[in-house]
PDB file of C-alpha atoms in Angstrom:
ATOM      1  CA  MET Z   1       0.232   0.129  -0.080  1.00  0.00           C
ATOM      2  CA  GLU Z   2       1.306   3.652  -0.564  1.00  0.00           C
ATOM      3  CA  ILE Z   3       2.152   5.902   2.025  1.00  0.00           C
ATOM      4  CA  LEU Z   4       0.174   8.839   1.943  1.00  0.00           C
ATOM      5  CA  ARG Z   5       1.192  12.193   2.480  1.00  0.00           C
ATOM      6  CA  LEU Z   6      -0.967  14.972   4.301  1.00  0.00           C
ATOM      7  CA  GLU Z   7      -1.251  17.965   5.796  1.00  0.00           C
ATOM      8  CA  ARG Z   8      -4.071  19.035   8.258  1.00  0.00           C
ATOM      9  CA  GLY Z   9      -5.671  21.150   5.370  1.00  0.00           C
ATOM     10  CA  ASP Z  10      -6.374  18.192   3.438  1.00  0.00           C
ATOM     11  CA  LYS Z  11      -9.805  17.118   2.760  1.00  0.00           C
ATOM     12  CA  ARG Z  12      -9.205  13.579   3.951  1.00  0.00           C
ATOM     13  CA  PHE Z  13      -6.865  14.226   6.862  1.00  0.00           C
ATOM     14  CA  TYR Z  14      -9.490  13.285   9.760  1.00  0.00           C
ATOM     15  CA  ASP Z  15     -10.543  10.501   7.939  1.00  0.00           C
ATOM     16  CA  TYR Z  16      -7.075   8.428   7.949  1.00  0.00           C
ATOM     17  CA  LEU Z  17      -5.690  10.427  10.984  1.00  0.00           C
ATOM     18  CA  GLY Z  18      -8.865  11.030  13.292  1.00  0.00           C
ATOM     19  CA  PRO Z  19      -8.975   7.458  14.369  1.00  0.00           C
ATOM     20  CA  VAL Z  20      -4.771   7.635  15.073  1.00  0.00           C
ATOM     21  CA  PHE Z  21      -5.714  11.040  17.537  1.00  0.00           C
ATOM     22  CA  GLY Z  22      -8.351   8.894  19.501  1.00  0.00           C
ATOM     23  CA  SER Z  23      -6.916   5.982  19.870  1.00  0.00           C
ATOM     24  CA  ARG Z  24      -5.686   4.366  23.255  1.00  0.00           C
ATOM     25  CA  ILE Z  25      -4.160   2.001  21.304  1.00  0.00           C
ATOM     26  CA  VAL Z  26      -1.579   3.922  19.719  1.00  0.00           C
ATOM     27  CA  GLU Z  27      -0.846   6.315  22.952  1.00  0.00           C
ATOM     28  CA  LYS Z  28      -0.559   2.683  24.908  1.00  0.00           C
ATOM     29  CA  ASP Z  29       1.979   1.708  22.038  1.00  0.00           C
ATOM     30  CA  THR Z  30       3.733   4.459  21.944  1.00  0.00           C
ATOM     31  CA  GLY Z  31       3.523   6.759  25.486  1.00  0.00           C
ATOM     32  CA  ASP Z  32       2.803   9.429  23.425  1.00  0.00           C
ATOM     33  CA  ARG Z  33      -0.291  11.890  22.288  1.00  0.00           C
ATOM     34  CA  PHE Z  34      -0.433  12.620  19.037  1.00  0.00           C
ATOM     35  CA  TYR Z  35      -1.914  16.148  17.896  1.00  0.00           C
ATOM     36  CA  ASP Z  36      -3.410  17.825  14.407  1.00  0.00           C
ATOM     37  CA  ASP Z  37      -0.841  20.504  14.668  1.00  0.00           C
ATOM     38  CA  ALA Z  38      -1.071  22.778  11.365  1.00  0.00           C
ATOM     39  CA  ASP Z  39       2.886  22.495  10.290  1.00  0.00           C
ATOM     40  CA  LYS Z  40       2.549  18.773  10.259  1.00  0.00           C
ATOM     41  CA  VAL Z  41       3.562  16.345   7.406  1.00  0.00           C
ATOM     42  CA  TRP Z  42       2.260  13.308   8.080  1.00  0.00           C
ATOM     43  CA  TYR Z  43       3.063  10.173   6.582  1.00  0.00           C
ATOM     44  CA  VAL Z  44       0.153   7.408   6.484  1.00  0.00           C
ATOM     45  CA  LEU Z  45      -0.426   3.555   6.045  1.00  0.00           C
ATOM     46  CA  PRO Z  46      -4.520   3.490   6.946  1.00  0.00           C
ATOM     47  CA  GLY Z  47      -4.838   0.985  10.003  1.00  0.00           C
ATOM     48  CA  ARG Z  48      -1.080   0.296  10.128  1.00  0.00           C
ATOM     49  CA  GLY Z  49       1.084   3.155  10.962  1.00  0.00           C
ATOM     50  CA  ALA Z  50       1.385   6.956  10.679  1.00  0.00           C
ATOM     51  CA  ALA Z  51       4.313   9.661  11.622  1.00  0.00           C
ATOM     52  CA  SER Z  52       4.969  13.229  11.308  1.00  0.00           C
ATOM     53  CA  VAL Z  53       7.461  15.586  10.717  1.00  0.00           C
ATOM     54  CA  ARG Z  54       7.489  19.455  11.533  1.00  0.00           C
ATOM     55  CA  GLN Z  55      10.657  21.333   9.608  1.00  0.00           C
ATOM     56  CA  GLY Z  56      12.844  18.301   9.436  1.00  0.00           C
ATOM     57  CA  VAL Z  57      11.946  17.023  13.105  1.00  0.00           C
ATOM     58  CA  LEU Z  58      10.085  13.889  13.989  1.00  0.00           C
ATOM     59  CA  ARG Z  59       7.325  14.483  16.153  1.00  0.00           C
ATOM     60  CA  ASN Z  60       5.566  11.321  16.304  1.00  0.00           C
ATOM     61  CA  PHE Z  61       5.746   7.605  14.919  1.00  0.00           C
ATOM     62  CA  TRP Z  62       3.417   4.666  15.300  1.00  0.00           C
ATOM     63  CA  ALA Z  63       3.314   1.159  13.207  1.00  0.00           C
ATOM     64  CA  VAL Z  64       1.685  -1.909  13.859  1.00  0.00           C
ATOM     65  CA  ASP Z  65       4.765  -4.216  12.751  1.00  0.00           C
ATOM     66  CA  ARG Z  66       8.105  -3.715  11.923  1.00  0.00           C
ATOM     67  CA  GLU Z  67       7.387  -4.386   8.561  1.00  0.00           C
ATOM     68  CA  THR Z  68       5.028  -0.826   8.823  1.00  0.00           C
ATOM     69  CA  ALA Z  69       7.787   0.907  10.638  1.00  0.00           C
ATOM     70  CA  ASP Z  70      10.228   0.128   8.401  1.00  0.00           C
ATOM     71  CA  GLU Z  71       8.156   1.541   5.270  1.00  0.00           C
ATOM     72  CA  LEU Z  72       7.596   4.547   7.389  1.00  0.00           C
ATOM     73  CA  VAL Z  73      11.240   5.270   8.052  1.00  0.00           C
ATOM     74  CA  ALA Z  74      11.817   4.867   4.599  1.00  0.00           C
ATOM     75  CA  ALA Z  75       9.153   7.382   3.298  1.00  0.00           C
ATOM     76  CA  LEU Z  76      10.758   9.502   6.032  1.00  0.00           C
ATOM     77  CA  TRP Z  77      14.090   9.106   5.193  1.00  0.00           C
ATOM     78  CA  ALA Z  78      13.620   9.677   1.149  1.00  0.00           C
ATOM     79  CA  ASP Z  79      11.658  13.040   1.780  1.00  0.00           C
ATOM     80  CA  ASN Z  80      13.886  14.483   5.151  1.00  0.00           C
ATOM     81  CA  PRO Z  81      17.374  13.889   4.449  1.00  0.00           C
ATOM     82  CA  ARG Z  82      18.518  15.437   7.767  1.00  0.00           C
ATOM     83  CA  LEU Z  83      15.690  14.323   9.612  1.00  0.00           C
ATOM     84  CA  GLY Z  84      16.120  13.860  13.452  1.00  0.00           C
ATOM     85  CA  GLY Z  85      13.776  13.571  16.399  1.00  0.00           C
ATOM     86  CA  VAL Z  86      12.715  11.428  18.972  1.00  0.00           C
ATOM     87  CA  ALA Z  87      10.447   7.957  18.599  1.00  0.00           C
ATOM     88  CA  PRO Z  88       9.329   5.135  20.637  1.00  0.00           C
ATOM     89  CA  ARG Z  89      12.249   3.002  21.873  1.00  0.00           C
ATOM     90  CA  ARG Z  90      10.453  -0.083  20.144  1.00  0.00           C
ATOM     91  CA  TYR Z  91      11.034   0.974  16.837  1.00  0.00           C
ATOM     92  CA  GLU Z  92      14.839   1.174  17.094  1.00  0.00           C
ATOM     93  CA  GLN Z  93      15.525  -1.203  14.698  1.00  0.00           C
ATOM     94  CA  ALA Z  94      13.293   0.369  11.984  1.00  0.00           C
ATOM     95  CA  PHE Z  95      15.485   3.519  12.326  1.00  0.00           C
ATOM     96  CA  VAL Z  96      18.752   1.487  12.764  1.00  0.00           C
ATOM     97  CA  SER Z  97      18.459  -0.682   9.698  1.00  0.00           C
ATOM     98  CA  ARG Z  98      18.154   2.572   7.815  1.00  0.00           C
ATOM     99  CA  GLY Z  99      21.086   4.040   8.366  1.00  0.00           C
ATOM    100  CA  PHE Z 100      20.342   6.547  11.643  1.00  0.00           C
ATOM    101  CA  THR Z 101      22.315   7.215  14.349  1.00  0.00           C
ATOM    102  CA  VAL Z 102      20.357   6.401  17.721  1.00  0.00           C
ATOM    103  CA  GLN Z 103      20.961   7.536  21.075  1.00  0.00           C
ATOM    104  CA  GLY Z 104      19.220   6.769  24.122  1.00  0.00           C
ATOM    105  CA  TYR Z 105      16.534   9.486  25.357  1.00  0.00           C
ATOM    106  CA  ARG Z 106      14.563   8.591  28.051  1.00  0.00           C
ATOM    107  CA  LYS Z 107      13.096   5.070  29.035  1.00  0.00           C
ATOM    108  CA  ASN Z 108      10.874   4.372  26.384  1.00  0.00           C
ATOM    109  CA  PHE Z 109      12.242   6.724  23.906  1.00  0.00           C
ATOM    110  CA  ILE Z 110      15.553   6.985  21.402  1.00  0.00           C
ATOM    111  CA  GLU Z 111      16.775  10.310  19.581  1.00  0.00           C
ATOM    112  CA  VAL Z 112      17.295   9.648  15.896  1.00  0.00           C
ATOM    113  CA  TYR Z 113      19.261  11.380  13.539  1.00  0.00           C
ATOM    114  CA  MET Z 114      20.554  10.979   9.790  1.00  0.00           C
ATOM    115  CA  SER Z 115      22.739  14.099   8.599  1.00  0.00           C
ATOM    116  CA  GLU Z 116      22.946  12.943   5.163  1.00  0.00           C
ATOM    117  CA  LYS Z 117      21.751  10.068   2.370  1.00  0.00           C
ATOM    118  CA  ASP Z 118      24.384   7.843   1.343  1.00  0.00           C
TER     119      ASP Z 118
END
């Protein structure tokens, strides 16, 4: 399935992301609350995962499984060559396998960054 790239003004935005914003499962899985800030670009695999970026900084990340996490990380990397930010620790291997540098941040979170594409 193709990854959708959406911003808050898109007519389909809440159709795809409303369930993510209101999901206790997503909140439990990520330890994070997702908000619909106007300046974020969202990467969405409907029902499987979502991530957001604001000005080259990863703001949110959730995936139902490793395959979905890998797909989202690949799309983020393709569009944001100097991406950095904080992500839930459970997705660490998806970032490492794409070549991101990963450092501990907090108990359940990691800092990820990529200085340039290979």
